XYZ file of C-alpha atoms in Angstrom:
675
model
C 70.351 139.679 -11.996
C 69.016 141.227 -8.792
C 66.106 143.607 -9.297
C 67.001 147.290 -8.827
C 64.754 150.293 -9.446
C 65.970 153.860 -10.223
C 66.033 156.235 -7.245
C 65.097 159.903 -7.170
C 68.023 162.088 -6.243
C 66.016 163.562 -3.357
C 65.435 159.976 -2.100
C 61.658 160.251 -2.415
C 60.047 156.897 -3.135
C 56.428 157.893 -3.663
C 56.582 159.053 -7.275
C 55.776 157.420 -10.571
C 58.481 158.251 -13.087
C 57.052 160.393 -15.885
C 58.715 161.831 -18.968
C 60.176 160.773 -22.290
C 63.002 160.870 -24.784
C 64.529 164.323 -24.951
C 66.740 165.450 -27.829
C 67.975 168.948 -26.946
C 70.773 168.560 -29.491
C 68.153 169.100 -32.198
C 67.338 172.558 -30.859
C 69.155 175.849 -30.115
C 69.945 176.446 -26.448
C 67.306 179.135 -25.955
C 64.669 176.426 -26.475
C 66.036 174.352 -23.586
C 64.797 176.711 -20.877
C 61.358 176.751 -22.474
C 61.380 172.950 -22.560
C 62.211 172.749 -18.882
C 59.485 175.241 -17.969
C 56.904 173.174 -19.818
C 58.236 169.912 -18.381
C 57.793 171.284 -14.878
C 54.288 172.425 -15.726
C 53.440 168.892 -16.884
C 55.122 167.360 -13.770
C 57.769 165.582 -15.832
C 60.421 164.153 -13.499
C 62.712 162.175 -15.828
C 63.942 162.361 -19.424
C 66.097 160.058 -21.540
C 69.134 161.774 -23.031
C 71.704 160.870 -25.660
C 70.095 157.912 -27.436
C 71.374 158.958 -30.874
C 74.067 161.413 -29.804
C 77.237 159.435 -30.593
C 78.282 161.822 -33.397
C 78.032 164.789 -31.024
C 79.691 163.139 -28.035
C 82.539 161.741 -30.145
C 82.654 163.988 -33.236
C 86.069 162.625 -34.191
C 87.691 159.357 -33.298
C 88.932 159.550 -29.726
C 87.775 163.152 -29.207
C 84.993 163.308 -26.619
C 82.843 166.398 -26.063
C 80.530 166.455 -23.067
C 80.115 170.211 -22.615
C 76.723 170.496 -24.315
C 75.410 167.375 -22.565
C 76.719 168.502 -19.176
C 74.954 171.817 -19.623
C 71.517 170.288 -20.225
C 72.011 167.661 -17.493
C 72.757 170.441 -15.009
C 69.732 172.482 -16.109
C 67.490 169.449 -15.693
C 68.940 168.621 -12.296
C 68.409 172.163 -11.047
C 64.801 171.901 -12.202
C 64.261 168.642 -10.279
C 64.259 166.438 -13.376
C 66.335 163.247 -13.374
C 68.108 161.679 -16.340
C 67.896 158.219 -17.848
C 71.263 158.407 -19.599
C 71.626 156.476 -22.837
C 75.044 155.110 -23.720
C 74.651 156.724 -27.183
C 75.786 153.523 -28.926
C 72.591 152.857 -30.879
C 73.892 154.281 -34.171
C 77.551 154.682 -35.167
C 78.624 158.070 -36.571
C 79.538 158.462 -40.227
C 83.262 158.761 -39.494
C 83.146 155.262 -37.984
C 81.227 153.560 -40.794
C 83.449 155.350 -43.331
C 86.642 154.158 -41.641
C 85.312 150.665 -40.853
C 82.639 149.644 -43.399
C 83.141 146.073 -42.161
C 80.893 146.886 -39.181
C 77.895 147.305 -41.519
C 75.464 144.354 -41.535
C 74.540 142.278 -44.580
C 71.139 140.936 -45.556
C 70.379 137.339 -46.568
C 71.467 138.081 -50.169
C 74.881 139.301 -49.027
C 74.048 142.947 -49.729
C 75.491 145.610 -47.458
C 73.107 147.700 -45.326
C 74.356 151.224 -45.877
C 74.500 154.150 -43.414
C 71.772 156.761 -43.613
C 69.218 155.282 -41.245
C 69.973 153.954 -37.790
C 71.432 150.947 -35.976
C 73.556 149.915 -38.978
C 76.003 147.646 -37.128
C 76.737 143.956 -36.746
C 76.088 142.498 -33.280
C 79.040 140.130 -33.828
C 81.510 142.776 -35.042
C 84.523 143.012 -32.728
C 85.474 146.304 -34.372
C 82.101 147.868 -33.610
C 82.094 146.476 -30.098
C 85.531 147.937 -29.355
C 84.396 151.432 -30.365
C 80.986 151.151 -28.654
C 82.386 149.825 -25.388
C 85.028 152.545 -25.351
C 82.241 155.113 -25.617
C 80.234 153.330 -22.915
C 83.212 153.435 -20.562
C 83.814 157.140 -21.291
C 80.134 157.878 -20.569
C 80.237 155.898 -17.328
C 83.457 157.524 -16.137
C 82.179 160.982 -16.937
C 78.776 160.645 -15.227
C 79.523 158.188 -12.421
C 79.297 160.872 -9.732
C 76.563 162.971 -11.308
C 73.487 162.937 -9.027
C 71.121 163.656 -11.917
C 71.669 160.239 -13.523
C 69.052 157.847 -12.159
C 69.445 155.018 -14.694
C 71.528 153.810 -17.616
C 69.844 153.129 -20.955
C 71.923 150.711 -23.071
C 71.719 151.378 -26.823
C 68.111 151.478 -28.077
C 65.503 148.877 -29.048
C 68.094 146.162 -29.568
C 66.791 143.803 -32.229
C 64.326 146.231 -33.731
C 66.347 146.977 -36.864
C 69.523 144.912 -36.781
C 68.235 141.609 -35.433
C 69.534 139.557 -38.393
C 72.974 139.908 -39.915
C 74.282 137.414 -42.500
C 77.878 138.663 -42.757
C 81.089 136.661 -42.330
C 81.307 138.006 -38.767
C 77.874 136.520 -38.150
C 78.969 133.231 -39.727
C 81.935 132.967 -37.373
C 79.755 133.869 -34.395
C 77.080 131.368 -35.451
C 79.648 128.540 -35.622
C 80.954 129.394 -32.154
C 77.416 129.527 -30.752
C 76.562 126.167 -32.334
C 79.718 124.554 -30.922
C 78.675 125.706 -27.455
C 75.116 124.481 -27.981
C 75.792 121.075 -29.547
C 79.408 120.260 -28.677
C 80.170 118.193 -31.773
C 79.079 117.777 -35.384
C 77.384 114.440 -34.744
C 74.964 116.062 -32.317
C 74.455 119.051 -34.620
C 73.700 116.818 -37.632
C 71.206 114.891 -35.556
C 69.524 118.126 -34.439
C 69.490 119.533 -37.976
C 68.519 116.178 -39.541
C 71.528 116.380 -41.845
C 70.568 113.437 -44.107
C 67.530 115.387 -45.350
C 68.418 117.051 -48.678
C 72.026 115.910 -48.244
C 72.784 118.611 -45.688
C 75.235 116.679 -43.505
C 77.943 118.973 -42.128
C 81.443 117.451 -41.973
C 83.385 120.571 -40.929
C 82.343 123.529 -38.779
C 83.547 125.911 -41.486
C 80.830 124.587 -43.806
C 78.227 126.309 -41.651
C 76.993 129.694 -42.817
C 74.037 131.852 -41.778
C 70.789 130.885 -43.528
C 71.378 133.060 -46.567
C 69.003 133.083 -49.501
C 68.899 129.754 -51.351
C 66.621 127.608 -53.491
C 63.675 125.554 -52.214
C 63.667 126.659 -48.598
C 66.124 126.545 -45.719
C 66.411 123.844 -43.080
C 63.804 124.829 -40.425
C 66.046 123.921 -37.480
C 68.900 125.973 -38.948
C 66.527 128.943 -39.217
C 65.302 128.401 -35.660
C 68.836 128.186 -34.289
C 69.850 131.312 -36.217
C 67.012 133.250 -34.593
C 68.065 131.979 -31.177
C 71.678 132.888 -31.970
C 70.720 136.382 -33.148
C 68.827 137.049 -29.912
C 71.733 135.716 -27.855
C 74.325 137.831 -29.695
C 72.399 141.007 -28.977
C 71.988 139.904 -25.360
C 75.724 139.257 -25.182
C 76.313 142.749 -26.541
C 73.897 144.261 -23.989
C 75.667 142.425 -21.185
C 79.053 143.740 -22.351
C 77.827 147.331 -22.039
C 76.031 146.582 -18.768
C 79.157 145.016 -17.259
C 81.096 148.241 -17.848
C 78.295 150.333 -16.361
C 77.962 148.074 -13.323
C 81.711 148.249 -12.722
C 81.982 152.022 -13.113
C 78.646 152.994 -11.535
C 77.507 150.133 -9.279
C 74.747 152.207 -7.683
C 72.986 153.135 -10.927
C 70.628 150.470 -12.355
C 70.903 149.473 -16.014
C 68.176 148.662 -18.531
C 67.369 148.689 -22.227
C 64.052 149.150 -23.966
C 62.526 145.888 -25.165
C 59.766 145.784 -27.768
C 57.157 143.244 -26.764
C 54.490 141.782 -29.061
C 53.019 143.505 -32.103
C 55.664 146.126 -32.712
C 58.647 143.917 -33.418
C 58.944 141.681 -36.468
C 61.545 139.247 -35.154
C 62.191 140.051 -31.527
C 64.724 139.004 -29.010
C 63.601 136.436 -26.456
C 62.280 138.918 -23.908
C 61.658 136.317 -21.187
C 65.315 135.319 -21.340
C 66.471 138.950 -21.505
C 64.354 139.898 -18.503
C 66.707 137.965 -16.237
C 69.629 140.215 -17.210
C 68.047 143.653 -16.764
C 68.232 145.480 -13.427
C 64.675 146.551 -14.210
C 62.608 145.746 -17.277
C 61.698 148.472 -19.769
C 59.402 148.233 -22.773
C 58.357 150.333 -25.759
C 54.748 149.987 -26.834
C 52.913 151.620 -29.719
C 49.171 151.113 -29.874
C 47.364 149.344 -32.712
C 45.061 151.845 -34.472
C 42.123 149.442 -34.860
C 39.571 147.545 -32.807
C 42.320 145.459 -31.147
C 43.854 148.570 -29.574
C 42.995 148.265 -25.883
C 43.000 144.477 -25.681
C 46.401 144.152 -27.355
C 47.743 146.820 -25.018
C 46.435 144.962 -21.962
C 47.992 141.747 -23.262
C 51.327 143.390 -24.026
C 51.485 145.058 -20.612
C 50.611 141.768 -18.912
C 53.433 140.138 -20.827
C 55.932 142.774 -19.673
C 54.745 142.156 -16.119
C 55.560 138.482 -16.650
C 58.983 139.284 -18.096
C 59.603 141.514 -15.048
C 58.528 138.655 -12.752
C 55.883 140.952 -11.230
C 58.457 143.576 -10.235
C 57.654 147.200 -11.161
C 58.758 148.006 -14.697
C 59.194 150.993 -17.006
C 57.118 151.976 -20.022
C 60.064 153.590 -21.795
C 58.229 154.714 -24.936
C 54.698 155.088 -26.158
C 53.024 157.694 -28.339
C 50.776 160.621 -27.513
C 48.935 160.287 -30.824
C 49.802 159.041 -34.319
C 53.140 157.569 -35.297
C 54.789 158.130 -38.667
C 55.798 154.652 -39.811
C 52.515 152.830 -40.517
C 50.847 152.794 -43.958
C 48.012 154.841 -42.411
C 48.863 156.758 -39.231
C 45.660 157.221 -37.250
C 45.685 159.492 -34.225
C 44.503 158.768 -30.706
C 41.096 159.881 -29.509
C 40.527 162.238 -26.532
C 41.335 160.538 -23.246
C 43.389 157.759 -24.775
C 46.752 159.226 -23.758
C 45.681 158.883 -20.118
C 43.844 155.603 -20.487
C 46.708 153.949 -22.363
C 49.249 155.102 -19.781
C 47.115 153.714 -16.958
C 46.738 150.345 -18.711
C 50.476 149.964 -18.283
C 50.431 151.327 -14.732
C 47.677 148.869 -13.817
C 49.896 146.061 -15.096
C 52.863 147.065 -12.958
C 54.542 150.031 -14.675
C 55.894 152.517 -12.141
C 57.239 154.666 -14.986
C 55.387 156.183 -17.953
C 57.437 157.711 -20.751
C 56.869 158.784 -24.338
C 58.763 159.220 -27.531
C 59.448 162.056 -27.489
C 59.284 165.294 -25.458
C 59.383 167.924 -28.221
C 58.260 166.976 -31.719
C 61.139 167.279 -34.192
C 60.894 169.940 -36.866
C 62.982 167.885 -39.334
C 64.203 164.350 -39.829
C 62.651 160.927 -40.378
C 60.318 161.186 -37.359
C 59.199 164.801 -37.616
C 55.545 163.769 -37.950
C 55.689 161.296 -35.070
C 53.557 162.722 -32.251
C 55.212 164.001 -29.073
C 54.403 165.302 -25.604
C 54.921 168.849 -26.877
C 53.710 168.818 -30.489
C 54.402 171.259 -33.300
C 51.278 173.154 -32.209
C 52.934 173.933 -28.868
C 51.751 174.636 -25.339
C 48.141 175.404 -26.253
C 47.623 172.087 -28.049
C 45.144 169.431 -26.904
C 47.932 166.873 -26.687
C 50.076 168.936 -24.315
C 47.033 169.717 -22.162
C 46.264 165.995 -21.851
C 49.923 165.345 -21.005
C 49.576 167.863 -18.160
C 46.426 166.074 -17.025
C 48.327 162.784 -17.090
C 51.069 164.340 -14.958
C 48.423 165.308 -12.397
C 46.894 161.818 -12.571
C 50.228 160.121 -11.884
C 50.750 162.468 -8.940
C 47.413 161.295 -7.492
C 48.347 157.663 -8.093
C 51.696 157.805 -6.293
C 50.236 155.700 -3.461
C 50.464 152.618 -5.655
C 54.251 152.845 -6.110
C 55.892 149.592 -5.074
C 52.691 147.542 -5.188
C 52.503 144.411 -7.344
C 49.972 143.188 -9.875
C 47.689 140.610 -8.297
C 48.258 137.089 -9.581
C 45.581 135.919 -11.991
C 43.773 132.617 -11.745
C 45.193 131.645 -15.144
C 48.653 131.739 -16.722
C 49.012 131.748 -20.492
C 52.298 130.500 -21.946
C 54.047 132.720 -24.481
C 56.939 131.089 -26.296
C 59.397 132.826 -28.615
C 60.800 129.526 -29.911
C 57.325 128.509 -31.062
C 56.780 131.881 -32.732
C 60.104 131.623 -34.578
C 59.427 128.023 -35.618
C 55.963 128.876 -36.948
C 57.492 131.618 -39.103
C 59.184 128.827 -41.055
C 55.786 127.650 -42.277
C 53.332 125.017 -41.081
C 50.073 123.835 -42.653
C 48.647 127.228 -43.656
C 49.966 130.730 -44.299
C 46.775 132.040 -42.689
C 48.301 131.046 -39.358
C 50.247 133.661 -37.407
C 51.525 132.816 -33.928
C 50.951 136.266 -32.464
C 47.461 136.517 -33.932
C 46.517 133.112 -32.548
C 47.939 133.947 -29.116
C 46.054 137.239 -29.085
C 42.842 135.450 -30.099
C 42.978 133.213 -27.034
C 44.153 135.956 -24.693
C 41.243 138.084 -25.848
C 38.845 135.194 -25.232
C 40.007 135.187 -21.616
C 39.448 138.963 -21.438
C 35.955 138.449 -22.860
C 35.353 135.938 -20.082
C 36.081 138.726 -17.595
C 39.609 137.746 -16.543
C 42.997 139.344 -17.121
C 45.449 136.491 -17.537
C 49.097 136.496 -16.532
C 51.575 135.752 -19.315
C 54.652 133.676 -18.529
C 57.346 131.776 -20.410
C 57.117 128.002 -20.638
C 60.309 127.640 -18.569
C 59.059 129.986 -15.840
C 57.144 128.881 -12.765
C 53.496 128.333 -13.718
C 52.567 125.461 -11.431
C 51.111 127.791 -8.768
C 48.236 128.906 -11.037
C 44.784 127.313 -10.942
C 44.812 127.048 -14.726
C 47.606 127.100 -17.279
C 47.034 127.404 -21.015
C 49.402 126.461 -23.829
C 47.962 128.192 -26.905
C 49.677 127.057 -30.136
C 52.873 126.271 -28.194
C 54.445 124.304 -31.018
C 57.812 123.412 -29.427
C 57.636 121.632 -26.068
C 60.449 119.630 -24.505
C 60.129 116.543 -22.337
C 60.786 118.513 -19.144
C 57.825 120.846 -19.751
C 55.714 117.826 -20.689
C 56.558 116.094 -17.407
C 55.914 119.295 -15.464
C 52.486 119.549 -17.106
C 51.690 115.964 -16.141
C 52.655 116.564 -12.503
C 50.698 119.829 -12.514
C 47.454 118.226 -13.693
C 47.918 115.154 -11.526
C 48.239 117.486 -8.535
C 44.956 119.256 -9.265
C 45.760 121.826 -11.951
C 43.645 122.622 -14.978
C 45.598 122.343 -18.254
C 44.273 123.808 -21.521
C 46.042 122.958 -24.785
C 45.077 124.144 -28.257
C 45.665 123.013 -31.820
C 49.248 123.431 -32.979
C 50.740 122.813 -29.516
C 53.149 120.114 -28.356
C 53.917 118.947 -31.887
C 57.724 119.079 -31.900
C 60.699 119.078 -29.568
C 63.109 122.063 -29.263
C 65.029 120.890 -32.363
C 61.742 120.976 -34.309
C 61.650 117.193 -34.561
C 58.070 115.959 -34.604
C 56.924 113.652 -31.827
C 55.787 110.552 -33.718
C 52.792 108.420 -32.865
C 50.188 111.145 -33.224
C 49.841 114.779 -32.266
C 50.078 116.553 -29.843
C 52.965 114.308 -28.856
C 54.225 116.286 -25.859
C 50.737 116.399 -24.276
C 49.050 113.365 -25.888
C 49.122 111.052 -22.861
C 47.773 113.744 -20.511
C 45.007 114.895 -22.829
C 43.952 111.430 -23.923
C 43.605 112.446 -27.564
C 45.497 111.309 -30.656
C 45.493 113.586 -33.678
C 46.251 111.774 -36.914
C 46.482 114.757 -39.268
C 46.005 118.515 -39.409
C 43.366 119.887 -41.721
C 43.668 123.425 -43.061
C 40.464 125.428 -43.338
C 40.498 127.826 -46.247
C 40.097 131.562 -45.964
C 36.520 132.719 -45.245
C 35.458 129.109 -44.558
C 34.375 127.632 -41.232
C 33.381 124.327 -39.718
C 30.262 124.010 -37.581
C 30.315 122.112 -34.302
C 27.634 120.030 -32.613
C 27.017 122.548 -29.814
C 26.537 125.527 -32.130
C 30.150 126.715 -32.111
C 32.259 127.222 -35.214
C 35.929 126.869 -36.071
C 38.303 128.312 -38.650
C 41.883 128.151 -40.045
C 42.797 124.778 -38.507
C 41.034 121.562 -37.525
C 42.584 118.468 -35.983
C 41.596 115.017 -37.200
C 41.265 113.444 -33.746
C 41.172 109.739 -34.543
C 41.257 108.378 -30.980
C 40.265 109.557 -27.517
C 40.712 107.913 -24.126
C 37.696 106.210 -22.580
C 37.487 108.785 -19.794
C 37.511 111.762 -22.180
C 34.390 113.925 -22.276
C 33.632 115.312 -25.731
C 32.535 118.924 -25.394
C 31.977 119.340 -29.124
C 32.051 117.237 -32.290
C 32.510 118.456 -35.846
C 28.980 118.777 -37.200
C 29.551 119.739 -40.801
C 32.193 121.087 -43.143
C 32.021 121.380 -46.890
C 35.795 121.347 -47.258
C 36.758 118.148 -45.443
C 34.034 115.509 -45.207
C 36.293 113.150 -43.239
C 36.082 115.477 -40.233
C 32.333 115.060 -39.806
C 31.451 113.426 -36.514
C 34.983 113.721 -35.145
C 35.569 114.989 -31.581
C 37.187 118.439 -31.668
C 36.958 119.850 -28.106
C 37.573 117.488 -25.194
C 38.049 117.407 -21.431
C 39.632 114.640 -19.411
C 39.932 114.101 -15.664
C 43.527 113.314 -14.804
C 44.613 112.633 -11.258
C 43.204 115.448 -9.133
C 42.956 117.838 -12.098
C 41.739 117.955 -15.670
C 43.206 118.450 -19.127
C 41.289 120.068 -21.993
C 42.042 120.155 -25.695
C 40.700 122.525 -28.351
C 41.371 121.226 -31.851
C 40.234 124.224 -33.876
C 40.259 128.005 -33.718
C 36.881 128.751 -32.172
C 35.204 132.025 -33.084
C 35.827 134.874 -30.664
C 32.438 134.490 -28.986
C 32.694 130.692 -28.816
C 36.244 130.792 -27.491
C 35.103 133.137 -24.702
C 32.182 130.841 -23.929
C 34.511 127.835 -23.756
C 36.837 129.685 -21.377
C 34.004 131.007 -19.223
C 32.036 127.781 -18.903
C 34.533 124.963 -19.261
C 37.648 126.549 -17.745
C 36.245 128.915 -15.099
C 32.974 127.045 -14.501
C 30.718 130.070 -14.973
C 27.238 129.626 -16.279
C 27.049 132.910 -18.151
C 29.504 134.834 -20.320
C 30.768 137.994 -18.651
C 29.676 140.251 -21.493
C 32.674 140.615 -23.792
C 34.014 144.092 -24.420
C 30.847 145.706 -23.073
C 31.786 144.677 -19.537
C 34.449 146.481 -17.481
C 38.000 145.190 -17.381
C 39.446 145.047 -13.867
C 43.107 144.808 -12.868
C 44.332 144.953 -9.266
C 47.633 145.987 -7.771
C 48.185 144.884 -4.194
C 50.544 145.822 -1.380
C 50.093 143.996 1.882
C 46.417 144.235 2.762
C 45.840 147.188 0.412
C 44.292 146.739 -3.006
C 44.137 149.276 -5.848
C 41.655 148.360 -8.554
C 41.887 149.808 -12.072
C 38.665 149.584 -14.065
C 38.614 150.224 -17.824
C 35.820 150.545 -20.349
C 36.817 148.152 -23.145
C 34.143 149.372 -25.543
C 35.245 151.779 -28.270
C 31.730 153.146 -28.795
C 29.495 152.559 -25.765
C 29.402 153.933 -22.235
C 29.113 151.457 -19.368
C 27.895 151.921 -15.805
C 29.570 150.493 -12.710
C 28.845 150.844 -8.989
C 31.001 153.022 -6.732
C 32.825 150.317 -4.796
C 35.556 152.098 -2.797
C 37.200 155.487 -2.585
C 37.865 156.894 -6.035
C 41.567 157.647 -6.278
C 41.363 158.865 -9.878
C 38.970 158.891 -12.803
C 39.085 159.994 -16.435
C 36.253 160.166 -18.982
C 33.699 159.328 -16.324
C 30.417 160.860 -15.138
C 29.464 160.523 -11.468
C 25.940 159.632 -10.372
C 24.641 158.947 -6.859
C 25.977 155.429 -6.417
C 27.271 154.635 -9.874
C 29.855 155.811 -12.370
C 29.195 156.127 -16.084
C 32.400 155.311 -17.945
C 32.602 156.790 -21.411
C 34.702 155.148 -24.136
C 38.364 155.455 -23.052
C 37.102 155.791 -19.479
C 39.154 154.601 -16.531
C 38.646 154.766 -12.788
C 41.008 153.723 -9.979
C 39.607 152.630 -6.635
C 41.657 152.712 -3.452
C 41.010 151.262 0.036
């Protein structure tokens, strides 16, 4: 899919899109004019309309009512505010689920998921698709010549709520998908290891979704079902997008992904990114000490999914959400800082859920740009300040995030496979990935995040953290990469199995074993609150590899010094480095502590003699355009101010105090330098 970015109807190109979800249908018309006045005051220039408006647009089957929507679109257009028009297909109306209950999904126990919430539909239901695509076509036909519509917004957060359906429709779709993937039952039985537990399939109709059963489900079946579920939603997205592209070829199409922490079982975003005209993402901050670092990582991942093209932050929150066990609010300055984290990582659009806080409904206590407290609230005032900030930063529009010196591989297949269980329940793929990404941040570098099938050979260093599933092609690419001078870093739990989750025999990590020059005989789980001590003063937790052999040219960076839990590990190499061709390949066989992991990255990967300073040192991200460079500097500390020199012209600053030649950055502080 060719990259296309939404255009302003006045053809201006020097603006950052700024706004959020707008639900005027929840309010009487006299409120709309007040909304628009306050949007203009805050410099809002785009809003998303119609996400959950199916029941209003089509109140009865085949009866379409656009009058109310036309009225608000026209008001917005006259006020200079563009529209990101949703196709309204996210949630079917009650008349549809009442007439066709067969569109409702089923859980793994065969129980129906009833109406009353949202997104209660089967991705494989032809009945649902017929109704949804009819609505999509009606929307496209109605608004194809409307100058206010800058972008199409397909459905909403596909995969957030209805990622897994175990119905008969899903069973039929799963069989079709498997036939396309494997071709014949012999190949499928080989992939699924049919002889194990007498699970040989002799007829395609014997295949069902992995519904609840005794003793655990075949791991490869589970993995394929997750792949299938992602692909079915992608197929559905493409069906809507095809209609929109046909009817409105000049309007770009997107949908809001949910990268990283906020989605339980996501779609494969790297695969999806190739089918979006421009990438959009929803991100909701973590209300704990991981907050900023996870946000930086998530935004870097979206940049990778967007292949470094500008992308859209479609949703984030102004303060607390309403769906966590404890909903902590943001601190002063964090609305601006969080928005600029995404801008620094390539977002040329900053949007929130939602514009006006609902007075009733399931999300009435979810924060908004205009909260219940109204125009005089601290939140709205900070939103206005953000609008001014984005106006000052319009020079950066169209620039790209500078390539990092290191690429870190993120792999959905490995995440999904690890969810099936391996070695220890203390292990969580996302937590382990974040641990190593944060170690790189602590070493003073913002890493790029790419998929294992993307192009990573042009980076100085590439890291495969806990990348469990690796095929022979990636293995060969890694060998050529290191042989040609690259630096490869592999951690515990990586390269163990092929894409069918068949273990490479002969010793772990089979896919990388010959490059690394290490042979792991067995994994050793480290119990909760226990650690192993290493010969150089480091410590490890959760997982330790029993490395029984190393190549003669391997340098041992650290041995296991002592562990009370597993005496056989004592004296074993655990962190190694090996010259290979013109490059080197390093292996880390345990989860190093945060400080030790950062020291390993800083010294052994980047060759620096001293650690950068962890979260008490500034985090720097650059966007570049030609010979121009825009540097975003953030204070990562949640409690301490830091001081940095004035390096260039200050384009914008928030939560900072100016001195003669330095800037004091308070917690949540950010400054942007321009040439």
